Coordinates of C-alpha atoms in Angstrom, one line a residue:
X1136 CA 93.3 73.2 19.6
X1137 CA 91.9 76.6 20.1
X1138 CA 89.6 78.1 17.3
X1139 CA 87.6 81.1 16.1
X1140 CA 84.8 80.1 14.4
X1141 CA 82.3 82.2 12.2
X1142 CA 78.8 81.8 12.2
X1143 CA 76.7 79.9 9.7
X1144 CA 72.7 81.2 8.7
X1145 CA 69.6 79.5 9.5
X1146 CA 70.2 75.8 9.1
X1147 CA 67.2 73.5 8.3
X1148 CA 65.9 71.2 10.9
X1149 CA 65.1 68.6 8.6
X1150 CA 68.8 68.2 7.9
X1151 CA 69.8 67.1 11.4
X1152 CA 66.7 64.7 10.9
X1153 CA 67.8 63.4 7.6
X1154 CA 71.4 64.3 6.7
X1155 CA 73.1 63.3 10.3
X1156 CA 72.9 59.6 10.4
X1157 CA 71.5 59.1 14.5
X1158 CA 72.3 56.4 17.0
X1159 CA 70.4 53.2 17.0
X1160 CA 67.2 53.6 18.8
X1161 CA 68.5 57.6 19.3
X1162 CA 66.0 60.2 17.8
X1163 CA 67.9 63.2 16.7
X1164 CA 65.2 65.2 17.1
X1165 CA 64.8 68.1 20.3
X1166 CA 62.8 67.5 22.9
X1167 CA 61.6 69.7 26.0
X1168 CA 64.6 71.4 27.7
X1169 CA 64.5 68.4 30.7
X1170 CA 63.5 65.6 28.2
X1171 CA 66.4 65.9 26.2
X1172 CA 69.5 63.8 26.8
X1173 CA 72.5 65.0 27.4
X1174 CA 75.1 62.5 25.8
X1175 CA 74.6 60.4 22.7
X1176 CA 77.4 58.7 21.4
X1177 CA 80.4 58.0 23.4
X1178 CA 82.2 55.8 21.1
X1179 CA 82.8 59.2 19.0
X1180 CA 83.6 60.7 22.5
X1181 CA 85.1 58.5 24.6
X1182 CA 86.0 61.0 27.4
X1183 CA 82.5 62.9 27.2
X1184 CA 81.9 66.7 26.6
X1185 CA 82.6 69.7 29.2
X1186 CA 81.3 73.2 28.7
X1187 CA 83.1 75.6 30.9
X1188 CA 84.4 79.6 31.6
X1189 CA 80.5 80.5 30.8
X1190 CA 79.9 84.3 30.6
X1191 CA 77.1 86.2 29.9
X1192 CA 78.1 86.2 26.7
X1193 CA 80.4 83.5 26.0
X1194 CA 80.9 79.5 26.7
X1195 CA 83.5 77.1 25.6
X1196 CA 82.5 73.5 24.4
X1197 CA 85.3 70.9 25.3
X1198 CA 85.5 67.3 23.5
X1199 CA 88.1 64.6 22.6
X1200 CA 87.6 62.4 19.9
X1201 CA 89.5 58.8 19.3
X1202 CA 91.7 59.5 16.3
X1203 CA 91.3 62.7 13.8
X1204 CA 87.8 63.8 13.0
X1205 CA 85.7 66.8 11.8
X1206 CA 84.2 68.2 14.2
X1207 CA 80.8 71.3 14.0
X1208 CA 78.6 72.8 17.0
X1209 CA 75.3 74.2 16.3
X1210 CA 73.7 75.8 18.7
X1211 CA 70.7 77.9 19.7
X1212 CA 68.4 79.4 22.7
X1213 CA 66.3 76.0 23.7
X1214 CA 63.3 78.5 23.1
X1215 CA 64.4 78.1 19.2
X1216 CA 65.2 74.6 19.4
X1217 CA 61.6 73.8 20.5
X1218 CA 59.8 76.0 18.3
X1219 CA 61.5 74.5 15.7
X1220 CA 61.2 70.9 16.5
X1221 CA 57.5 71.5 16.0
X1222 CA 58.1 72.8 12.6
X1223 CA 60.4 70.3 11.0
X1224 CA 60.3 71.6 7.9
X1225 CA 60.7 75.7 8.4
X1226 CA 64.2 77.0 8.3
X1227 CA 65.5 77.0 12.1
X1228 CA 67.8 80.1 13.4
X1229 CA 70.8 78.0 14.2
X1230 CA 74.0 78.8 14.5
X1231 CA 76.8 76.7 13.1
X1232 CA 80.9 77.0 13.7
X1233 CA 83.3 75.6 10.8
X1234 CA 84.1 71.7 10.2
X1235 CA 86.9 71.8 12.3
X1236 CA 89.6 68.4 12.5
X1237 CA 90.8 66.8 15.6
X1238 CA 94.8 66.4 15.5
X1239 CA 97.8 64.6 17.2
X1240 CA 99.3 67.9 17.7
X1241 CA 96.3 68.5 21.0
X1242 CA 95.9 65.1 21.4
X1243 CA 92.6 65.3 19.3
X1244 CA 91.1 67.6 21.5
X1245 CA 89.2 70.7 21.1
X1246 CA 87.7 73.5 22.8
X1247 CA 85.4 75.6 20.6
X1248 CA 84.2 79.3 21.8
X1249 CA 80.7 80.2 21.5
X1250 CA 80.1 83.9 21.1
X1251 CA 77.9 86.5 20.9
X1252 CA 74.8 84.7 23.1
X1253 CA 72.5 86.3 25.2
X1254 CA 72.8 87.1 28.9
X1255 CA 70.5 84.7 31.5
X1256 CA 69.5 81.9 28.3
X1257 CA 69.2 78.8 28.1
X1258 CA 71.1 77.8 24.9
X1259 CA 71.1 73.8 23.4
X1260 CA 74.2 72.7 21.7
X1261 CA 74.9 69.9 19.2
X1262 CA 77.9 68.3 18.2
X1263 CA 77.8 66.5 14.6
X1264 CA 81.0 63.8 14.3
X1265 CA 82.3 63.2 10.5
X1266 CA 84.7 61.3 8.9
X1267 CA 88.5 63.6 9.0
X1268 CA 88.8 62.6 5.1
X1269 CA 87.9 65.7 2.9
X1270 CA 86.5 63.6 0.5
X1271 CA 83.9 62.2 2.7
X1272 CA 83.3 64.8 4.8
X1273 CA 80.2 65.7 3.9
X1274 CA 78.6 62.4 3.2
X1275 CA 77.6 61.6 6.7
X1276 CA 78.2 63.5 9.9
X1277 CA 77.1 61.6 12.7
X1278 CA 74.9 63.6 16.4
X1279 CA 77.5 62.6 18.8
X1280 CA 76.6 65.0 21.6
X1281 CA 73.9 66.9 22.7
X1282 CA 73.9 69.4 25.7
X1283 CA 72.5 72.1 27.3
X1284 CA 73.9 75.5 29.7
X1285 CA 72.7 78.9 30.8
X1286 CA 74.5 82.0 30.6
X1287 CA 75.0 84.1 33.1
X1288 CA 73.0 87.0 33.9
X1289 CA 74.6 90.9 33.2
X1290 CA 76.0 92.7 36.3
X1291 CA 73.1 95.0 37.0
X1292 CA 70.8 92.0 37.7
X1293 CA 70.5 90.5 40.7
X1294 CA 70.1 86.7 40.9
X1295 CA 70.9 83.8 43.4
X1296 CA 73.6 81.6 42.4
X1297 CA 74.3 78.2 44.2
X1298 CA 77.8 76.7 43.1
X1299 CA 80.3 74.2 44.3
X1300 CA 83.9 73.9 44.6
X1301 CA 86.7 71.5 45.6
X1302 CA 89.8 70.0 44.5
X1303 CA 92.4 66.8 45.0
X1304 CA 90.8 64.3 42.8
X1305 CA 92.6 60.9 42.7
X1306 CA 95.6 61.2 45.0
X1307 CA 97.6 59.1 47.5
X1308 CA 95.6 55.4 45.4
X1309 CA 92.4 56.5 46.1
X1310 CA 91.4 56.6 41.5
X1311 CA 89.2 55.6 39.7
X1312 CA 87.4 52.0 41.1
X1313 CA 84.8 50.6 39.1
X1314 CA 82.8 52.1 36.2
X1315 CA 81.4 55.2 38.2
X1316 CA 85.3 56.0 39.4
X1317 CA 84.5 58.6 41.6
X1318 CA 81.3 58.5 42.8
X1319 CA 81.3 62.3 44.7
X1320 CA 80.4 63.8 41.2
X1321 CA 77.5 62.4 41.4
X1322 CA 76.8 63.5 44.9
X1323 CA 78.2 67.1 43.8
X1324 CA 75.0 66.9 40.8
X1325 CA 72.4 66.2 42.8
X1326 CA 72.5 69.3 44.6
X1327 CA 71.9 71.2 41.3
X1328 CA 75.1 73.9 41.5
X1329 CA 75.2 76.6 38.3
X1330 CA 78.5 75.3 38.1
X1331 CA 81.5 73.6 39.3
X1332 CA 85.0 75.9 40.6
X1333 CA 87.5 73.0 40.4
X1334 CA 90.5 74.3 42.5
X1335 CA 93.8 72.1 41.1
X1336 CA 95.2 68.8 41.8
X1337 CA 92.9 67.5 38.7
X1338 CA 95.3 64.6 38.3
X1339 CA 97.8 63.4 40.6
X1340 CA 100.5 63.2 37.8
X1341 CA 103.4 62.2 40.3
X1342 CA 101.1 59.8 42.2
X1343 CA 101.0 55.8 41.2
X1344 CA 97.4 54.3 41.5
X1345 CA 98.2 50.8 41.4
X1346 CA 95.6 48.4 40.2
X1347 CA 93.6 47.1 41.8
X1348 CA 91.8 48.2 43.8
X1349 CA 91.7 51.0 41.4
X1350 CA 91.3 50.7 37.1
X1351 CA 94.0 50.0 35.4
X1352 CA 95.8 53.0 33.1
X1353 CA 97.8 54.9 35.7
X1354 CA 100.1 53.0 37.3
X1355 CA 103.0 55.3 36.2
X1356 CA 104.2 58.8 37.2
X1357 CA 103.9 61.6 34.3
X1358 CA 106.9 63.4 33.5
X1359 CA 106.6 64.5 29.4
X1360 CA 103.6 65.8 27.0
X1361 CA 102.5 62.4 26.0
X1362 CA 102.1 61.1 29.9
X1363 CA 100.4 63.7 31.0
X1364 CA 97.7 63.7 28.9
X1365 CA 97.2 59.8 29.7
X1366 CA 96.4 60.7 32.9
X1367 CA 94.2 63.3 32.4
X1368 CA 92.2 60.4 29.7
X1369 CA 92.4 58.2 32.8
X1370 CA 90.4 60.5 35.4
X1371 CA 87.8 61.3 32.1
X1372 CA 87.7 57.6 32.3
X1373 CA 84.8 57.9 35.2
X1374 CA 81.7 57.5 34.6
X1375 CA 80.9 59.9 37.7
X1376 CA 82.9 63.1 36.2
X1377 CA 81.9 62.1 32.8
X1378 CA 78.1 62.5 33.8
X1379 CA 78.9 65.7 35.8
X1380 CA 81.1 67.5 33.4
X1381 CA 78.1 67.1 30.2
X1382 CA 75.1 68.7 33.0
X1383 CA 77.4 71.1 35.2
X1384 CA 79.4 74.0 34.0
X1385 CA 83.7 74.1 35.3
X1386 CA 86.0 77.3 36.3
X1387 CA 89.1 75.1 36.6
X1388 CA 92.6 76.3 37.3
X1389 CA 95.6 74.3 38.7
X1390 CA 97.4 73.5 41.8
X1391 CA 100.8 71.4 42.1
X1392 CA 100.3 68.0 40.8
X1393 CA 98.9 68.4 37.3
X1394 CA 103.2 69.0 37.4
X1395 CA 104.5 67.4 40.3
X1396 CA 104.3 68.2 43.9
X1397 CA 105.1 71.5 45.1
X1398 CA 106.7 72.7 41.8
X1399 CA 107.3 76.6 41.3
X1400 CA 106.2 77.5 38.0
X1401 CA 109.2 79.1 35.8
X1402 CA 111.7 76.9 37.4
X1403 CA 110.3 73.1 36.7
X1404 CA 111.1 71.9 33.4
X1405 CA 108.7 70.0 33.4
X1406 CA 105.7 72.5 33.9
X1407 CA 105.4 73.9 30.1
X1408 CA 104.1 70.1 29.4
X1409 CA 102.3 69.5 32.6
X1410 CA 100.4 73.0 31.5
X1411 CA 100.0 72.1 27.8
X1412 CA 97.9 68.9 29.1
X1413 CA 95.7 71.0 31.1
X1414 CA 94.9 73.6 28.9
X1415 CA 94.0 70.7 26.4
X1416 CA 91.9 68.5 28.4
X1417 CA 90.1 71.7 30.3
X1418 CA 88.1 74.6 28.7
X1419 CA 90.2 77.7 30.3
X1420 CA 89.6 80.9 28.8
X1421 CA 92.9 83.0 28.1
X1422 CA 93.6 86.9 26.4
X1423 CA 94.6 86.3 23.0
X1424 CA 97.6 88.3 23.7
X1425 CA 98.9 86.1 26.8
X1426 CA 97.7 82.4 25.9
X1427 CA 99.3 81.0 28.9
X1428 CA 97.4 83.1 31.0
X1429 CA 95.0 81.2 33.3
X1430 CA 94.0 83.5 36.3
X1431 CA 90.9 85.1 35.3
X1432 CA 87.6 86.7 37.0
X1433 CA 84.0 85.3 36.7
X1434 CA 80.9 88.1 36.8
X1435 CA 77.6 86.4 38.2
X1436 CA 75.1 89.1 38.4
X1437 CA 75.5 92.0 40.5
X1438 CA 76.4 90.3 43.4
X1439 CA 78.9 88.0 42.6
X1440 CA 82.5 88.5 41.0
X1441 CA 85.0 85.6 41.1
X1442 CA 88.4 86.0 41.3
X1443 CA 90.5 83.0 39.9
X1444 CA 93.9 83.0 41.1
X1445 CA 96.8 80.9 39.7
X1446 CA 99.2 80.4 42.5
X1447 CA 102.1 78.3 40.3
X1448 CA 102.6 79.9 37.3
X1449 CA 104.0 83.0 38.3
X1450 CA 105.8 82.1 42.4
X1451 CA 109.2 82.4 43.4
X1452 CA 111.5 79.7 44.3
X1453 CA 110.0 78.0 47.4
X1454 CA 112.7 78.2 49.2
X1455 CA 113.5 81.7 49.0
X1456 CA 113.5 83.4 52.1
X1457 CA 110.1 85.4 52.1
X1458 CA 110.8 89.7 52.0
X1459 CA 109.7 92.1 49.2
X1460 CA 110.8 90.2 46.1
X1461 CA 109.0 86.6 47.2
X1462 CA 106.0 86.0 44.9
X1463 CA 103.2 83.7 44.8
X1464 CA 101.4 85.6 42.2
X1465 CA 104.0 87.7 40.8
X1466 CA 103.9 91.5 39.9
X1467 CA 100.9 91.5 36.9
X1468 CA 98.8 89.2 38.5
X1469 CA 99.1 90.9 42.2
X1470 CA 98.5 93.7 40.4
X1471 CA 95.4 92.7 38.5
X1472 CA 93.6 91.2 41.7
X1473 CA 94.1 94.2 43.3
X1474 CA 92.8 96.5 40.9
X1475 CA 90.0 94.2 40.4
X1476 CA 89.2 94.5 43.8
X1477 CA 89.0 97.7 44.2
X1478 CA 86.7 98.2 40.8
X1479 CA 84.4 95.4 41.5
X1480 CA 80.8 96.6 41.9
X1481 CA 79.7 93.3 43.1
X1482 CA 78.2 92.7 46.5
X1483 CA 80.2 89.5 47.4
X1484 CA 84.2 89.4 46.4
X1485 CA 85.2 85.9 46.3
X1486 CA 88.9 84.9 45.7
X1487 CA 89.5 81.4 44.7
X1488 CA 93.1 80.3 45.7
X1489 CA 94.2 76.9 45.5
X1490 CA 96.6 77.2 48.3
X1491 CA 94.9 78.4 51.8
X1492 CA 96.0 81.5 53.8
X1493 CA 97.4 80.5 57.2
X1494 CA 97.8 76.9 57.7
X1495 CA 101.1 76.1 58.9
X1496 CA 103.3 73.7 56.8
X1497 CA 106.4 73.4 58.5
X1498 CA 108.9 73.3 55.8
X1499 CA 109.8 75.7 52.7
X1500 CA 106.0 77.2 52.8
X1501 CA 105.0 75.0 49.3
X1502 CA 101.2 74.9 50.2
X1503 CA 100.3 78.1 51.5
X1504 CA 100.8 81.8 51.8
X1505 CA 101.5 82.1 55.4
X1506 CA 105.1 82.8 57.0
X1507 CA 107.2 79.5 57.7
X1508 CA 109.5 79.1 61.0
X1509 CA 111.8 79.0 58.7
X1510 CA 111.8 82.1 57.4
X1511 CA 109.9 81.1 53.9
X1512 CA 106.4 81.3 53.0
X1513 CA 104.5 83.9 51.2
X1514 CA 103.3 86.1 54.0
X1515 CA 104.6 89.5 53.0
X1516 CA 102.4 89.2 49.5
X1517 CA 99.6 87.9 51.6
X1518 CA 100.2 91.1 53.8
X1519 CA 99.4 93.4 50.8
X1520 CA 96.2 92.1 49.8
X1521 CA 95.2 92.3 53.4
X1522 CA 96.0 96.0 53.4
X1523 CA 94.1 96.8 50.8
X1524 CA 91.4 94.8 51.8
X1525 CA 91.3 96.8 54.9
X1526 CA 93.0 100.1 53.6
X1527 CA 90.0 100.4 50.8
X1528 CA 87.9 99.4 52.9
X1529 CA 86.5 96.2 50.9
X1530 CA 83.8 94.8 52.3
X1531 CA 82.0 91.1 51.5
X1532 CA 85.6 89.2 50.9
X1533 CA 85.7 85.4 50.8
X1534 CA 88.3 83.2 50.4
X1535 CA 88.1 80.0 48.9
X1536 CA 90.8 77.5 49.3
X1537 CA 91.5 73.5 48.8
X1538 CA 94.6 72.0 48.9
X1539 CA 95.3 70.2 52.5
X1540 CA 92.8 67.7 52.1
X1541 CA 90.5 68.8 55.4
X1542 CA 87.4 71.0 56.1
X1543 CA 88.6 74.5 57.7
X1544 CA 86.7 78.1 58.1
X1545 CA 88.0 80.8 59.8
X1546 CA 86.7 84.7 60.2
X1547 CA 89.4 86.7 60.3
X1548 CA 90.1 90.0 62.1
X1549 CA 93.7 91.1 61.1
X1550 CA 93.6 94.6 62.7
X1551 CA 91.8 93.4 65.8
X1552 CA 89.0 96.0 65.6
X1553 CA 86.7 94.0 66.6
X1554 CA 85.1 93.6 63.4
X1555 CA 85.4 90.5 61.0
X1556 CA 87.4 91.7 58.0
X1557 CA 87.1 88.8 55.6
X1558 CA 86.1 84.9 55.7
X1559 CA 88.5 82.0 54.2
X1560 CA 86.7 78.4 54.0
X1561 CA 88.9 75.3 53.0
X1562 CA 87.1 72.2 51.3
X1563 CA 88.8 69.0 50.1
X1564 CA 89.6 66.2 49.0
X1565 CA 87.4 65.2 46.2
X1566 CA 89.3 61.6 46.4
X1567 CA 92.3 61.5 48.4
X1568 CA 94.1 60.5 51.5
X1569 CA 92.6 63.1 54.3
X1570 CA 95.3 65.4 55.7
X1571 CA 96.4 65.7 59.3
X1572 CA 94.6 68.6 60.9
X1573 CA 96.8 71.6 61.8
X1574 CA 95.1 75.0 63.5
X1575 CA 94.8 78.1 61.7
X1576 CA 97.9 80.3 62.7
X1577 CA 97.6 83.5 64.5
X1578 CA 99.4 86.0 62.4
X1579 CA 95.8 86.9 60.6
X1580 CA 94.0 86.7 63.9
X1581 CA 91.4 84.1 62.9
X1582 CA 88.2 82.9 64.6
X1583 CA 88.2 79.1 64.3
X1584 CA 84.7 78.2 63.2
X1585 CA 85.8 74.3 62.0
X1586 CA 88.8 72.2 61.7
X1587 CA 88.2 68.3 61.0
X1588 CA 89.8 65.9 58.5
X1589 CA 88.6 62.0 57.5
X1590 CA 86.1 62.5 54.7
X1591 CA 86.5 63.2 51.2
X1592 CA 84.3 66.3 50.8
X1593 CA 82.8 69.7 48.8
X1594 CA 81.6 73.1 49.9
X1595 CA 78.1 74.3 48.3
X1596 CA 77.6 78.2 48.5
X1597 CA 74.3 80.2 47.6
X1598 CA 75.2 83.7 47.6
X1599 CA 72.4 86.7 47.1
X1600 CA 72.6 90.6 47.7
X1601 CA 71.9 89.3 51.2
X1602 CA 73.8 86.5 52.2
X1603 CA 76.7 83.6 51.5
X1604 CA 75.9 80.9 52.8
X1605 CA 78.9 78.0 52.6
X1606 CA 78.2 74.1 53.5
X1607 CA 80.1 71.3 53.6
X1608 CA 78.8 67.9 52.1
X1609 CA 80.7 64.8 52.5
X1610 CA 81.1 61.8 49.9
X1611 CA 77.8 60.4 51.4
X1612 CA 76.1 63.7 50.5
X1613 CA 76.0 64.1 54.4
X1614 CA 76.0 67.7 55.5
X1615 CA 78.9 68.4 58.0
X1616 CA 79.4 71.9 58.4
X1617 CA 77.4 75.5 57.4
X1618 CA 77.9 78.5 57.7
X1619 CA 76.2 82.3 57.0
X1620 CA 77.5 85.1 56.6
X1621 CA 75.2 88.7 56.1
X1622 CA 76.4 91.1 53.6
X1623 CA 77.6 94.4 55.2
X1624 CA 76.6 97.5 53.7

């Protein structure tokens, strides 16, 4: 459920004391922005709370509850919060969305936009639980969430951003076992990332993890609406992500298996449900005017822009035989990156794609953009963001990739000038069978900086006006490769 929500005036802080019934042994009151906790209640949110597709101006709160519900966010800077903490009974600048309730119809999920906020702050946000019954609404609401994010800073500032990105969570049996379920989250949190790029495969829908060793819940492949969303509950299920999702912001776009693997997006029936799940159980901003829409570019300051590609949606058959009408991205979307390519004012150009550039996969070219022996693949669309990468002359271009389940970086030098043209680095899998190791291929002239496989694994990256720096941590939170590359002017 996707909603609009006006603002409310000042709202006093004595009614969250008095009027929201708290949690045994639970204050409702606001600490200190690192004294207050994060998560109150998860029987009123069994799968947690997300906040995701932050802007400098805009975030979106995701929840679930168990059953129909009304649901309100108030929010403010933390600076208000505080203040007003210490003056319990002055009226507190909050802001306040509509009683909104929690339907079958999105499985009882919502994601609620927050607008208007102020570039580079630190906002607080609460979420009050009440009774779905008109009637009773507004005898008890209950504080069943409380969390905290930062916006991000306008596009003439300058600031160091550290984030992390990865994909393939819970493939080939390797779920959720024990409480924690997939313990790498918490790995991924303690290295304190402004937020989280989650590059597909955020279920294995046509994977069976059999129990045990793993929990029990998704020993089934999905294949309608009502599957799906099962096993997106089942991965929200861990502890681990639950913990990480409520203290890290998430970009998240797909890759094959929150369908089924290797599907091509407008000729799988089943990918209009496998999509409807995502969108429900992920914040994902989309235009108004193109609500399927999930390819999307993220501004971080002046030195960072984002580039979010969607690789399914829009591609050609597979097995087409790759020439000038084979798409990965199809016509708008090739269109869009390129423009926004060109336009971008940021120092560092970093294109997420869930499928990585020239890895080899013998067959009909399903995971990558590269050209196929047999004659598929994607290379001549890869060919014309490589031109004008070079025919613009854009310079500080990084791809980020995930996909085939191994650690790869290469520097490539596709008009063999001697000078590096752009960078591609390949992290993954969050929890998955590793992948056997193929090379690079040559048609992009790479230079191999690392190729190894039999860890699960992340990549951190700190970029400034002066640097990206990229390095992988394994499950153990052991650092295995890093790299730096200087900014050219």
């Amino acid at each position: 459920m996707r909603v609009v929500f006006r603002f409310a005036g000042c709202l006093a802080l004595v009614s969250l004391m008095i009027g929201c019934a708290a949690l045994p042994g639970e204050s409702v009151r606001s600490g200190s922005s690192s004294d207050a906790k994060p998560f109150v209640g998860s029987e009123f949110l069994p799968q947690g709370v997300a906040v995701g597709d932050i802007s400098a101006q805009r975030a979106l709160v995701w929840l679930r509850t168990d059953g129909p519900a009304s649901v309100q966010i108030e929010w403010a800077t933390v600076s208000r919060w505080e203040r007003a903490s210490k003056l319990a009974s002055v009226m507190a600048p909050v802001s306040r969305t509509a009683s909104v309730t929690t339907t079958a119809e999105t499985d009882y999920t919502l994601i609620i936009p927050l607008e208007d906020l102020i570039p580079a702050t630190r906002y607080r946000y609460h979420v009050l639980i009440g009774s779905a019954d008109q009637s009773v609404r507004q005898l008890s609401t209950t504080l069943a969430a409380v969390g905290e994010f930062t916006t991000l800073p306008d596009d003439k500032t300058h600031a160091m951003v550290t984030f992390a990105w990865s994909g393939d969570l819970g493939g080939q049996k390797r779920c959720r076992q024990g409480a924690g379920g997939y313990p790498i989250f918490d790995i991924i949190r303690r290295q304190h990332p402004d937020f989280f790029l989650f590059l597909g495969d955020t279920i294995y829908s046509d994977d069976i993890c059999p129990s045990p060793p793993n929990e029990p819940g998704a020993d089934f492949k999905a294949t309608t609406l009502q599957t799906y969303r099962v096993r997106h509950r089942y991965q929200r299920g861990a502890e681990a992500l639950q913990r990480f999702l409520r203290t890290v912001p998430v970009y998240v776009i797909w890759d094959d298996h929150e369908v089924r693997n290797d599907f091509a997006g407008p000729y799988d029936e089943q990918m209009p449900a496998g999509r409807q799940a995502l969108r429900e159980y992920w914040p994902i901003a989309s235009p108004e005017e193109d609500p399927h829409r999930m390819y999307r570019s993220v501004r971080y300051g002046a030195d960072l822009e984002l580039f979010i590609l969607d690789t399914r949606q829009y591609r050609s058959r597979n097995e087409d035989r790759d020439g000038p009408f084979k798409t990965m991205l199809g016509d708008a979307q090739l269109k869009w990156l390129l423009d926004g390519l060109r336009a971008s004012t940021a120092t560092w150009k970093v294109i997420a794609t869930s499928v990585p550039l020239s890895v080899e996969k013998v067959g009909l070219g399903n995971d990558g953009w590269g050209s196929e022996p047999t004659g598929t693949g994607f290379g001549r669309e890869r060919q014309v963001i490589v031109d004008a990468i070079l025919g613009q002359k854009i310079k500080n271009v990084v791809f980020l990739a995930g996909d085939v389940h191994w650690v790869q970086a290469n520097a490539y030098d596709p008009n063999q000038d001697g000078v590096i043209d752009f960078h591609e680095y390949m992290v993954g899998p969050l929890s998955a069978r590793p992948g056997r190791l193929t090379a690079a291929s040559d048609e992009l002239h790479p230079l191999r900086l690392v190729n190894e496989s039999g860890y699960q694994n992340f990549g951190l990256v700190r970029v400034t006006k002066d640097v990206f720096e990229v390095t992988v941590v394994d499950e153990a939170g052991t650092k295995r490769f890093s790299h730096v590359v200087p900014a050219r002017p």
